[in-house]
């Protein structure tokens, strides 16, 4: 197999030739129409049976679940008599046609069934292509060498490799059903009118194309909210990352200073916020900064609106995040600083650099290059830092100009509110897609640079 | 070196001494300020949990008449024990399932060659970038149809699945540092892939799998979004949701009880973290590089 692919690469075949084999043979043509037929012509019975039975399972499921076998019911709409696969596709494309009654269509359920069907059909197409490619390759090999590998050899090879599939099978099924399918659902929801005014199963949901995207751009309320929230999310993520990074670096340097005694005790105190669950700390701080009853204002004898003034609430949020986030970076920097090669310092000192120069010209650049991936991950984390905003301010104070969002809401908490409290599923999905494009893009770029990826 | 330092000491001037003293003052005042800012809220919440009154207004760092009233109320008036038990059950099962799934996936992607490997790696890489509740509506509808709503154990399905992408990369990265010659030696000795995995690789994976186990044990304790979506009845709640609802809106009436609940759950966690800190930091930074 390996050599085949390599030789194909060398000869610069087109993409189709790479997928289906060097050229279409008669066996390939047979397999194109009936899976396994080409293999039978190639006199590989085992393989033929393997591919044919995959096809058979799909066909049987379709027939057995349709009204051909179970019979139709009175007043049953046509679509309800379709088999599993046809009904799934019908449901996905129409999102249902009838409301009420016994055969009422539930659009989200239809969409989910449709997605499962599409994923299953994708698997079928994969096997179909494998079947054509195999038929072609075997036939061409036979023409060249006059010999045919037996199915046995093929299955031995399959068995060798199948260990990987068997072992990771449960994980793959779970991923397909609980990760991929829901994400696809959310993606497609962005193109529907699934919102507070359409409540399935009482109402049907329809495809609206790019209508929701147009709304975000054109309707002033949505546009203002989106631009406002997105800018604050970015500002928040940048400031939150930088403050915790430099705060952690500063503390690490201070604690590592030779003048400090009982380093271990100081360090334990300073990493305490990292050990306390973030949710608890945040809820505690919410009360700590309470304007009327909170201990801080009582202690100061003042009435400062820590969390009730739009600007001050943002500052408080960043300050609390600093409290929560500094220890992690402090620990990390301490680890990196102690693992540093001391000879670099010596070399710099010999060259006549003073302490300040050594730090900013030698230590800091090395440090930065080592923590860069972490810094980017931390940025992505803060960008989606649901907990900090939700538990501390819950987006408040209110912003009258915004749709379903407050002054301190970031994109992710806005999405949560739209989903949980206001049932604006389609708009929430749009924002999820946007977040994904941004954060996914940054993370992928960040990751592509590491050699972990290049190797495989 | 010694000659150099001696010379330095001999040349010490008055200004150097002042500088040294100022450095001490500066460094220690930074440490003291940070320690105070960190410790004050912690002491305040512990103190609050022993305060006699129930409102936020009466909560103080050092209670005048310390009492266990809040702890007793918490255990008697709310379903705190039940929440604790629910969360503990979920956490333990999630830990087990996650370790099995991640361990096998990590091994498969690190060691075996098979068609679709690169595609698989890229897909799980992309999967981990989606906001966790992006697919929540679909999961809600799916659970509704399978009768899994309001079933705490069904949460394990999502937790254990959700961790696969990230942790697979983590374990894969870790295994890169385990020489492949160990596998090859086992194959030469006639071991099957499964035997090699079980006898040779699995024991070597234990440090990283422990990290996965600890983080997956911790995950359900403070996850709020999932259970808030999928669990509705009071006795099936997890701690995060229970604690949140204890204080949300009724802060001024239940505050000290919430404080007691927070201390009960945060103290063991904090001790665990401080105890395992070295280990966790290693895992975290390994995750950053992923090999």
XYZ file of C-alpha atoms in Angstrom:
747
model
C 0.000 0.000 0.000
C 2.670 2.423 1.099
C 4.742 2.056 -2.060
C 1.656 2.470 -4.230
C 0.877 5.814 -2.709
C 4.468 6.958 -2.965
C 4.719 6.049 -6.626
C 1.459 7.844 -7.280
C 2.888 10.942 -5.645
C 5.984 10.772 -7.789
C 4.068 10.534 -11.011
C 1.977 13.570 -10.090
C -1.392 12.051 -10.600
C -4.490 14.150 -10.378
C -6.510 14.184 -7.177
C -9.069 11.758 -8.636
C -6.391 9.290 -9.565
C -5.035 9.481 -6.050
C -8.449 8.676 -4.638
C -9.785 6.061 -7.047
C -6.563 4.516 -8.339
C -4.353 5.037 -11.374
C -7.178 4.503 -13.862
C -10.681 3.087 -14.014
C -10.541 -0.642 -14.764
C -13.468 -2.913 -15.552
C -13.334 -4.190 -11.974
C -13.457 -0.631 -10.749
C -16.494 0.068 -12.884
C -18.243 -2.988 -11.430
C -17.442 -1.890 -7.874
C -18.722 1.563 -8.711
C -22.240 0.159 -9.034
C -22.240 -2.795 -6.647
C -19.764 -2.813 -3.807
C -17.700 -5.973 -3.922
C -18.540 -6.820 -7.565
C -15.126 -5.725 -8.811
C -13.429 -7.781 -6.112
C -15.438 -10.807 -7.266
C -14.168 -10.247 -10.826
C -10.648 -10.019 -9.379
C -11.315 -13.432 -7.789
C -11.029 -12.139 -4.243
C -14.084 -13.667 -2.642
C -13.387 -12.670 0.951
C -12.956 -9.023 0.109
C -15.994 -9.119 -2.160
C -18.097 -10.472 0.687
C -16.730 -7.853 3.081
C -17.639 -4.879 0.886
C -20.911 -6.384 -0.250
C -22.091 -6.999 3.295
C -21.431 -3.383 4.303
C -23.643 -2.304 1.449
C -26.192 -4.951 2.382
C -26.464 -3.693 5.976
C -27.275 -0.170 4.794
C -29.837 -1.387 2.275
C -31.483 -3.706 4.790
C -31.767 -0.966 7.403
C -33.403 1.274 4.834
C -35.896 -1.368 3.728
C -36.730 -2.745 7.169
C -37.434 0.674 8.664
C -39.659 1.846 5.819
C -43.386 1.271 5.404
C -42.620 -1.334 2.719
C -42.118 -3.790 5.563
C -43.976 -2.399 8.532
C -46.867 -1.104 6.436
C -48.253 2.414 6.377
C -50.592 3.849 9.002
C -53.849 5.689 8.273
C -53.344 9.379 7.488
C -49.607 8.884 7.596
C -47.725 11.533 5.639
C -45.530 10.130 2.915
C -42.280 11.053 4.617
C -43.152 8.964 7.674
C -43.148 5.861 5.476
C -39.595 6.447 4.289
C -36.812 4.257 5.585
C -34.278 5.415 8.159
C -31.894 7.036 5.700
C -34.401 8.657 3.371
C -36.435 10.002 6.253
C -33.278 11.336 7.845
C -32.318 13.228 4.707
C -35.880 14.421 4.168
C -35.982 15.666 7.779
C -32.683 17.451 7.460
C -33.598 19.275 4.275
C -37.201 20.186 5.136
C -36.966 20.363 8.947
C -40.504 18.982 9.001
C -43.710 19.823 7.209
C -46.648 19.175 9.554
C -47.412 20.593 12.966
C -49.769 19.076 15.508
C -51.513 15.714 15.415
C -50.066 12.291 15.685
C -47.407 12.686 13.038
C -46.270 16.140 14.002
C -42.696 16.930 13.022
C -40.227 18.037 15.649
C -37.660 20.070 13.757
C -34.635 19.836 16.097
C -35.115 16.079 16.413
C -35.397 15.763 12.649
C -32.225 17.764 12.225
C -30.341 15.576 14.678
C -31.580 12.383 13.031
C -30.625 13.857 9.690
C -27.126 14.651 10.904
C -26.671 11.123 12.220
C -27.825 9.775 8.862
C -25.426 12.069 7.024
C -22.533 10.944 9.220
C -23.447 7.282 8.619
C -23.700 7.891 4.874
C -20.297 9.548 5.033
C -18.913 6.312 6.434
C -20.605 4.400 3.603
C -19.059 6.709 1.016
C -15.662 6.136 2.600
C -16.050 2.372 2.205
C -17.417 2.810 -1.315
C -14.323 4.741 -2.357
C -12.046 2.223 -0.665
C -13.872 -0.501 -2.584
C -13.384 1.137 -5.988
C -9.788 2.001 -5.265
C -9.051 -1.525 -4.137
C -10.716 -3.037 -7.211
C -8.678 -0.787 -9.516
C -5.374 -1.337 -7.771
C -5.769 -5.094 -7.677
C -6.773 -5.231 -11.333
C -3.837 -3.057 -12.442
C -1.427 -5.092 -10.364
C -2.780 -8.252 -11.950
C -2.269 -6.882 -15.454
C 1.305 -6.013 -14.596
C 2.405 -9.075 -12.669
C -0.214 -11.684 -13.487
C -0.551 -12.442 -9.802
C -3.289 -11.767 -7.316
C -2.886 -11.370 -3.594
C -5.354 -13.587 -1.856
C -8.051 -12.088 0.302
C -6.397 -13.855 3.196
C -3.302 -11.729 2.907
C -5.440 -8.650 2.660
C -7.385 -9.544 5.787
C -4.210 -10.301 7.655
C -3.136 -6.789 6.851
C -6.561 -5.461 7.855
C -6.414 -7.359 11.119
C -2.991 -5.935 11.930
C -4.205 -2.416 11.476
C -7.690 -2.979 12.855
C -6.356 -3.199 16.413
C -6.139 0.579 16.384
C -9.752 0.930 15.237
C -11.098 -1.654 17.681
C -9.337 -0.089 20.659
C -10.294 3.457 19.808
C -13.754 2.432 18.595
C -15.723 3.373 21.727
C -13.993 6.745 21.884
C -14.712 7.400 18.224
C -18.399 6.551 18.572
C -18.687 8.821 21.612
C -16.858 11.623 19.837
C -19.073 11.265 16.805
C -22.295 11.327 18.802
C -21.506 13.670 21.684
C -18.909 16.020 20.204
C -19.138 16.165 16.439
C -22.868 15.779 15.893
C -23.801 18.519 18.431
C -21.245 20.882 16.943
C -22.641 20.291 13.468
C -26.115 20.864 14.879
C -25.022 24.161 16.391
C -23.346 25.121 13.140
C -26.470 24.497 11.081
C -28.715 26.172 13.669
C -27.088 29.455 12.684
C -28.881 29.141 9.345
C -32.364 28.558 10.816
C -34.997 30.591 12.613
C -34.674 28.523 15.810
C -35.274 31.284 18.372
C -37.584 32.397 21.167
C -40.482 32.857 18.714
C -40.310 29.345 17.277
C -40.899 26.704 19.908
C -40.729 23.183 18.591
C -42.606 20.888 18.591
C -45.509 23.394 18.589
C -43.846 25.316 15.757
C -41.694 24.226 12.868
C -38.232 25.588 12.240
C -37.131 26.631 8.777
C -33.904 27.258 6.971
C -33.337 30.987 6.550
C -30.010 30.924 4.775
C -27.762 33.815 5.709
C -30.647 35.798 7.225
C -29.257 35.747 10.741
C -25.852 36.922 9.600
C -27.524 39.812 7.796
C -29.353 40.643 11.036
C -26.105 40.884 12.982
C -24.662 43.245 10.411
C -27.754 45.337 9.681
C -30.024 45.566 12.728
C -28.627 48.356 14.939
C -29.378 46.568 18.224
C -27.574 43.380 17.241
C -24.734 45.245 15.548
C -24.104 47.474 18.561
C -24.168 44.522 20.913
C -21.901 42.411 18.767
C -19.304 45.121 18.182
C -19.412 46.258 21.823
C -19.192 42.789 23.307
C -16.542 41.629 20.833
C -14.291 44.612 21.538
C -14.611 44.188 25.289
C -13.902 40.459 24.936
C -10.690 41.229 23.092
C -9.603 43.965 25.490
C -10.414 41.721 28.425
C -8.517 38.740 27.017
C -5.411 40.815 26.250
C -5.332 42.665 29.579
C -6.183 39.567 31.603
C -3.374 37.595 29.937
C -0.758 40.317 30.247
C -1.515 41.267 33.843
C -1.350 37.686 35.061
C 1.748 36.955 32.996
C 3.780 39.929 34.177
C 2.368 39.681 37.700
C 3.444 36.051 37.847
C 6.876 36.838 36.444
C 7.329 39.676 38.940
C 6.322 37.535 41.907
C 8.534 34.667 40.754
C 11.512 37.017 40.577
C 10.716 38.487 43.991
C 10.367 35.126 45.702
C 13.507 33.816 44.005
C 15.511 36.793 45.224
C 18.390 35.728 47.442
C 17.276 38.152 50.140
C 14.017 36.274 50.744
C 14.022 33.762 53.578
C 11.448 30.986 54.164
C 10.842 30.771 50.423
C 8.681 27.701 50.783
C 6.185 29.401 53.112
C 5.897 32.481 50.895
C 5.412 30.324 47.861
C 2.656 28.285 49.512
C 0.795 31.441 50.499
C 1.159 32.927 47.039
C -0.151 29.877 45.174
C -3.178 29.546 47.433
C -5.578 31.207 44.941
C -4.618 28.572 42.375
C -5.540 25.767 44.766
C -8.930 27.171 45.708
C -11.592 26.305 43.134
C -12.172 29.312 40.902
C -15.931 29.168 41.151
C -15.841 29.422 44.941
C -13.368 32.304 44.887
C -15.414 34.192 42.330
C -18.680 33.818 44.226
C -16.902 34.914 47.394
C -15.510 37.976 45.633
C -18.939 38.821 44.284
C -20.043 39.263 47.880
C -16.746 40.742 48.995
C -17.308 43.622 46.570
C -21.008 43.988 47.373
C -21.742 47.702 47.419
C -24.053 47.829 50.446
C -23.120 44.891 52.647
C -19.695 43.826 51.383
C -16.800 43.793 53.854
C -14.580 45.906 51.621
C -16.856 48.931 51.618
C -17.607 48.434 55.308
C -13.890 48.313 56.046
C -13.217 51.416 53.953
C -16.320 53.112 55.300
C -17.248 54.077 51.747
C -19.907 53.283 49.217
C -17.946 52.393 46.102
C -19.969 50.675 43.331
C -17.302 48.025 42.669
C -19.549 45.862 40.523
C -22.372 48.269 39.714
C -20.548 50.914 37.712
C -19.800 49.854 34.109
C -16.163 50.939 34.091
C -15.371 50.048 37.678
C -16.960 46.625 37.232
C -14.548 45.926 34.369
C -11.598 47.026 36.483
C -12.763 44.871 39.393
C -13.161 41.925 37.032
C -9.584 42.296 35.828
C -8.333 42.704 39.386
C -10.103 39.566 40.564
C -8.809 37.664 37.554
C -5.334 38.862 38.512
C -5.838 37.401 41.984
C -6.959 34.114 40.464
C -4.470 33.857 37.611
C -1.148 35.129 38.965
C -0.197 32.004 40.970
C -0.260 29.743 37.928
C 2.145 31.948 36.002
C 4.253 32.421 39.103
C 4.697 28.666 39.458
C 5.429 28.294 35.786
C 8.033 31.077 35.738
C 9.689 29.732 38.863
C 10.006 26.375 37.145
C 11.468 27.850 34.003
C 13.787 30.272 35.815
C 15.309 27.571 38.000
C 15.928 25.345 35.003
C 17.919 28.078 33.284
C 21.467 27.435 32.295
C 23.536 29.582 34.647
C 26.448 29.885 32.235
C 24.470 32.338 30.104
C 24.478 34.813 32.979
C 28.186 34.370 33.494
C 28.832 34.997 29.830
C 26.696 38.128 29.868
C 28.397 39.403 33.020
C 31.831 38.838 31.543
C 30.735 40.835 28.525
C 30.016 43.697 30.905
C 26.218 43.629 31.029
C 24.579 44.975 34.162
C 21.698 43.276 35.963
C 18.987 45.164 34.163
C 20.505 44.399 30.782
C 20.912 40.744 31.669
C 17.264 40.483 32.577
C 15.754 42.313 29.622
C 18.231 41.187 26.956
C 18.966 37.617 28.076
C 16.519 36.194 30.596
C 13.325 37.736 29.297
C 13.668 36.771 25.604
C 14.453 33.164 26.506
C 11.559 33.110 28.965
C 9.201 34.565 26.405
C 10.124 32.040 23.739
C 9.463 29.234 26.206
C 6.104 30.480 27.431
C 4.823 31.827 24.106
C 2.604 28.799 23.376
C 1.280 28.998 26.928
C 0.629 32.692 26.591
C -1.407 32.101 23.459
C -3.326 29.310 25.155
C -3.932 31.557 28.115
C -5.231 34.238 25.757
C -7.620 31.736 24.216
C -8.647 30.627 27.700
C -9.367 34.161 28.836
C -11.226 34.889 25.636
C -13.618 32.118 26.629
C -13.336 32.639 30.385
C -16.945 31.915 31.164
C -16.494 31.453 34.916
C -14.808 34.770 35.699
C -17.544 36.863 34.131
C -20.528 34.674 34.916
C -19.850 34.136 38.611
C -18.466 37.569 39.425
C -20.743 39.951 37.536
C -23.042 37.778 35.444
C -22.569 40.432 32.782
C -24.085 43.204 34.848
C -24.480 46.148 35.108
C -27.211 46.229 32.503
C -26.653 47.922 29.204
C -29.867 49.229 27.685
C -28.339 49.556 24.237
C -27.443 45.849 24.124
C -29.520 42.847 23.084
C -29.486 40.275 25.889
C -26.083 41.441 27.177
C -24.677 43.625 29.927
C -21.607 45.846 30.166
C -19.186 43.180 31.329
C -20.529 40.317 29.213
C -17.967 38.671 26.963
C -18.955 36.661 23.898
C -19.128 33.337 25.679
C -21.384 34.543 28.512
C -23.545 36.339 25.965
C -23.936 33.052 24.107
C -24.810 31.301 27.344
C -27.491 33.850 28.183
C -28.950 33.721 24.681
C -29.107 29.933 24.861
C -30.209 29.309 28.443
C -32.309 32.317 29.347
C -33.613 33.756 26.086
C -33.693 30.748 23.728
C -32.119 32.714 20.863
C -30.416 29.574 19.593
C -29.706 30.791 16.069
C -27.976 33.998 17.148
C -26.013 32.123 19.818
C -24.830 29.718 17.114
C -23.558 32.559 14.944
C -21.467 33.860 17.806
C -20.142 30.361 18.487
C -19.029 30.061 14.879
C -17.265 33.413 15.095
C -15.498 32.455 18.322
C -14.479 29.182 16.761
C -13.038 30.837 13.670
C -11.015 33.269 15.753
C -9.816 31.035 18.565
C -9.560 27.990 16.319
C -7.457 29.968 13.873
C -5.105 31.260 16.544
C -4.759 27.877 18.244
C -4.172 26.017 15.000
C -1.522 28.498 13.940
C 0.056 28.219 17.378
C -0.012 24.476 17.187
C 1.235 24.065 13.632
C 4.487 25.657 14.729
C 5.213 22.932 17.273
C 7.103 19.887 16.042
C 4.594 17.548 17.681
C 2.401 18.063 14.660
C 5.002 18.040 11.938
C 6.193 14.565 12.857
C 2.972 12.700 12.186
C 34.476 33.738 42.993
C 35.335 34.052 46.688
C 37.998 36.585 45.984
C 35.494 38.612 44.032
C 32.872 38.647 46.785
C 35.426 39.483 49.460
C 36.611 42.394 47.447
C 33.055 43.541 47.046
C 32.382 43.416 50.778
C 35.518 45.350 51.539
C 34.543 48.042 49.093
C 31.038 48.429 50.509
C 30.141 52.046 50.938
C 27.405 53.710 52.946
C 25.266 54.083 49.821
C 25.523 50.371 49.132
C 24.268 49.644 52.615
C 21.292 51.961 52.195
C 20.525 50.339 48.850
C 20.632 46.919 50.428
C 18.264 47.941 53.213
C 15.879 49.519 50.714
C 15.939 46.353 48.641
C 14.978 44.345 51.715
C 12.174 46.742 52.559
C 10.928 46.742 48.979
C 10.938 42.984 48.575
C 9.343 42.243 51.915
C 6.672 44.900 51.537
C 5.727 43.397 48.143
C 5.501 39.966 49.715
C 3.493 41.212 52.687
C 1.056 43.166 50.533
C 0.464 40.187 48.249
C 0.110 37.841 51.208
C -2.445 40.154 52.777
C -4.451 40.540 49.563
C -4.455 36.789 49.080
C -5.150 35.771 52.637
C -7.740 38.364 53.613
C -10.615 37.039 51.450
C -9.716 33.492 52.473
C -9.768 34.330 56.167
C -12.921 36.348 55.688
C -14.835 33.464 54.121
C -13.651 30.997 56.764
C -14.591 33.481 59.481
C -17.965 34.088 57.842
C -18.768 30.404 57.921
C -18.473 30.473 61.723
C -20.444 33.686 62.140
C -23.678 33.437 64.091
C -25.867 35.548 61.821
C -26.961 34.428 58.377
C -26.624 37.607 56.317
C -23.726 39.062 54.383
C -23.881 42.190 56.539
C -23.033 40.263 59.695
C -20.226 38.203 58.140
C -16.803 39.097 59.535
C -13.296 37.743 59.235
C -13.048 37.169 62.973
C -16.471 36.167 64.361
C -17.299 37.418 67.837
C -19.198 34.296 68.900
C -17.944 31.490 66.707
C -20.555 28.794 66.157
C -21.110 25.769 63.948
C -24.697 26.808 63.294
C -24.152 27.403 59.580
C -22.639 23.982 59.056
C -25.522 22.327 60.877
C -28.082 24.334 58.931
C -26.338 23.495 55.675
C -26.491 19.774 56.347
C -30.016 19.798 57.718
C -31.881 22.385 55.669
C -30.374 21.815 52.242
C -29.524 18.702 50.247
C -25.827 19.433 50.594
C -24.913 15.864 51.567
C -26.802 14.541 48.560
C -25.091 17.041 46.233
C -21.727 16.067 47.641
C -22.474 12.400 47.113
C -23.767 12.971 43.568
C -20.669 14.906 42.633
C -18.362 12.380 44.230
C -20.033 9.536 42.308
C -19.791 11.393 39.020
C -16.191 12.341 39.735
C -15.071 8.799 40.505
C -16.817 7.232 37.502
C -15.638 10.011 35.235
C -12.097 9.487 36.419
C -12.221 5.790 35.587
C -13.897 6.111 32.202
C -11.667 8.999 31.153
C -8.462 7.196 32.017
C -9.516 4.136 30.005
C -10.609 6.148 26.958
C -7.657 8.532 26.978
C -5.101 5.872 27.762
C -6.122 3.742 24.799
C -6.562 6.679 22.417
C -3.213 8.139 23.426
C -1.489 4.815 22.864
C -3.168 4.250 19.511
C -2.248 7.681 18.188
C 1.270 7.604 19.598
C 2.342 4.133 18.588
C 0.215 2.539 15.893
C 0.100 3.249 12.199
C -3.267 3.146 10.508
C -5.175 4.787 7.692
C -6.741 8.094 8.651
C -4.348 8.828 11.523
C -3.387 12.306 10.455
C -6.989 13.137 9.671
C -7.991 11.849 13.107
C -5.344 13.906 14.869
C -6.334 17.035 13.027
C -10.036 16.462 13.735
C -9.586 16.041 17.470
C -7.339 19.068 17.483
C -10.101 21.124 15.926
C -12.730 19.557 18.180
C -11.081 20.792 21.348
C -11.404 24.391 20.196
C -15.157 24.564 20.301
C -16.786 26.322 23.238
C -17.959 23.563 25.529
C -21.647 24.308 25.373
C -21.826 25.124 21.687
C -23.466 21.760 21.122
C -25.565 21.987 24.251
C -28.923 22.295 22.525
C -28.246 19.204 20.460
C -27.081 17.309 23.530
C -30.203 18.450 25.345
C -32.462 17.171 22.558
C -30.415 13.975 22.263
C -30.629 13.313 26.013
C -34.311 14.132 25.979
C -34.930 11.477 23.335
C -32.808 8.867 25.059
C -34.342 9.588 28.476
C -31.016 10.751 29.877
C -32.145 14.142 31.153
C -31.929 14.648 34.890
C -29.654 11.601 35.167
C -26.457 12.686 36.927
C -24.501 9.743 35.564
C -25.266 10.771 31.993
C -23.021 13.767 32.648
C -20.100 11.348 32.709
C -20.735 10.616 29.038
C -20.148 14.244 28.181
C -17.250 14.839 30.555
C -15.428 11.712 29.474
C -16.014 12.404 25.781
C -15.156 16.066 26.064
C -11.737 15.370 27.550
C -10.676 12.885 24.861
C -9.272 15.365 22.305
C -7.099 17.393 24.674
C -5.862 14.489 26.746
C -5.161 12.283 23.749
C -2.692 14.879 22.562
C -1.283 15.111 26.060
C -0.716 11.356 26.412
C 0.580 11.113 22.856
C 3.113 13.829 23.615
C 4.141 12.047 26.770
C 4.646 8.715 25.004
C 6.995 10.366 22.555
C 9.583 10.351 25.330
C 9.173 6.607 25.886
C 11.613 4.844 23.527
C 9.882 2.883 20.790
C 12.578 0.208 21.030
C 10.710 -1.109 24.071
C 7.714 -1.908 21.860
C 9.892 -3.421 19.178
C 11.671 -5.658 21.672
C 8.305 -6.910 22.878
C 7.124 -7.627 19.318
C 10.312 -9.573 18.631
C 9.607 -11.631 21.730
C 6.267 -12.497 20.152
C 3.980 -10.220 22.141
C 0.766 -9.037 20.508
C -0.103 -5.373 20.353
C -2.495 -5.718 23.263
C 0.095 -7.462 25.428
C 2.676 -4.833 24.591
C 0.243 -2.140 25.566
C -0.795 -3.794 28.812
C 2.568 -5.035 30.054
C 5.031 -2.477 28.733
C 3.441 0.826 27.833
C 0.650 1.081 30.385
C 2.952 0.987 33.429
C 5.171 3.621 31.832
C 2.154 5.814 31.171
C 1.111 5.925 34.813
C 2.449 9.428 35.605
C 0.532 11.119 32.815
C -2.538 8.975 33.419
C -2.460 10.036 37.060
C -2.538 13.613 35.903
C -5.520 12.825 33.682
C -7.188 11.020 36.584
C -6.735 13.918 38.998
C -7.947 16.568 36.566
C -10.911 14.445 35.514
C -11.771 13.747 39.131
C -11.742 17.482 39.774
C -13.669 18.524 36.672
C -17.239 17.726 37.817
C -16.880 19.512 41.164
C -16.962 22.957 39.710
C -18.480 22.509 36.327
C -21.577 24.612 36.305
C -22.798 24.864 32.719
C -23.547 21.218 31.970
C -25.490 20.288 35.102
C -27.335 23.594 35.030
C -28.601 22.612 31.585
C -29.221 18.936 32.070
C -30.206 18.433 35.723
C -33.382 19.919 37.088
C -34.423 18.185 40.314
C -32.950 19.344 43.605
C -31.765 15.965 44.882
C -29.872 15.205 41.671
C -27.897 18.441 41.559
C -24.163 18.607 41.729
C -22.290 20.779 44.219
C -21.519 23.571 41.782
C -25.168 24.138 40.913
C -26.309 23.701 44.508
C -23.777 26.192 45.844
C -24.557 28.679 43.122
C -28.281 28.559 43.755
C -27.742 28.798 47.481
C -26.342 32.261 47.043
C -27.820 33.532 43.816
C -30.444 36.131 44.571
C -30.675 35.239 48.250
C -27.146 36.279 49.127
C -28.131 38.331 52.077
C -30.112 35.568 53.718
C -27.963 32.558 53.061
C -24.519 34.034 52.880
C -22.914 32.408 55.909
C -24.417 29.071 54.951
C -22.897 29.460 51.498
C -19.601 30.269 53.212
C -19.821 27.027 55.172
C -20.568 25.098 51.976
C -17.632 26.736 50.202
C -15.228 25.903 53.005
C -16.390 22.290 53.080
C -15.710 21.817 49.392
C -12.752 24.135 48.845
C -10.643 22.983 51.784
C -10.095 19.382 50.630
C -9.545 20.538 47.062
C -7.018 23.169 48.101
C -5.144 20.659 50.242
C -5.121 18.164 47.368
C -3.788 20.797 44.982
C -1.106 22.014 47.343
C -0.123 18.429 47.996
C 0.058 17.514 44.315
C 1.266 20.872 43.038
C 4.549 19.725 41.567
C 2.779 16.975 39.688
C 0.011 19.181 38.358
C 2.361 21.879 37.148
C 4.351 19.293 35.226
C 1.185 18.051 33.559
C 0.024 21.563 32.786
C 3.263 22.582 31.153
C 3.393 19.278 29.276
C -0.042 20.168 27.959
C 1.312 23.455 26.697
C 3.901 21.802 24.517
C 2.009 18.612 23.866
C 5.273 16.913 23.131
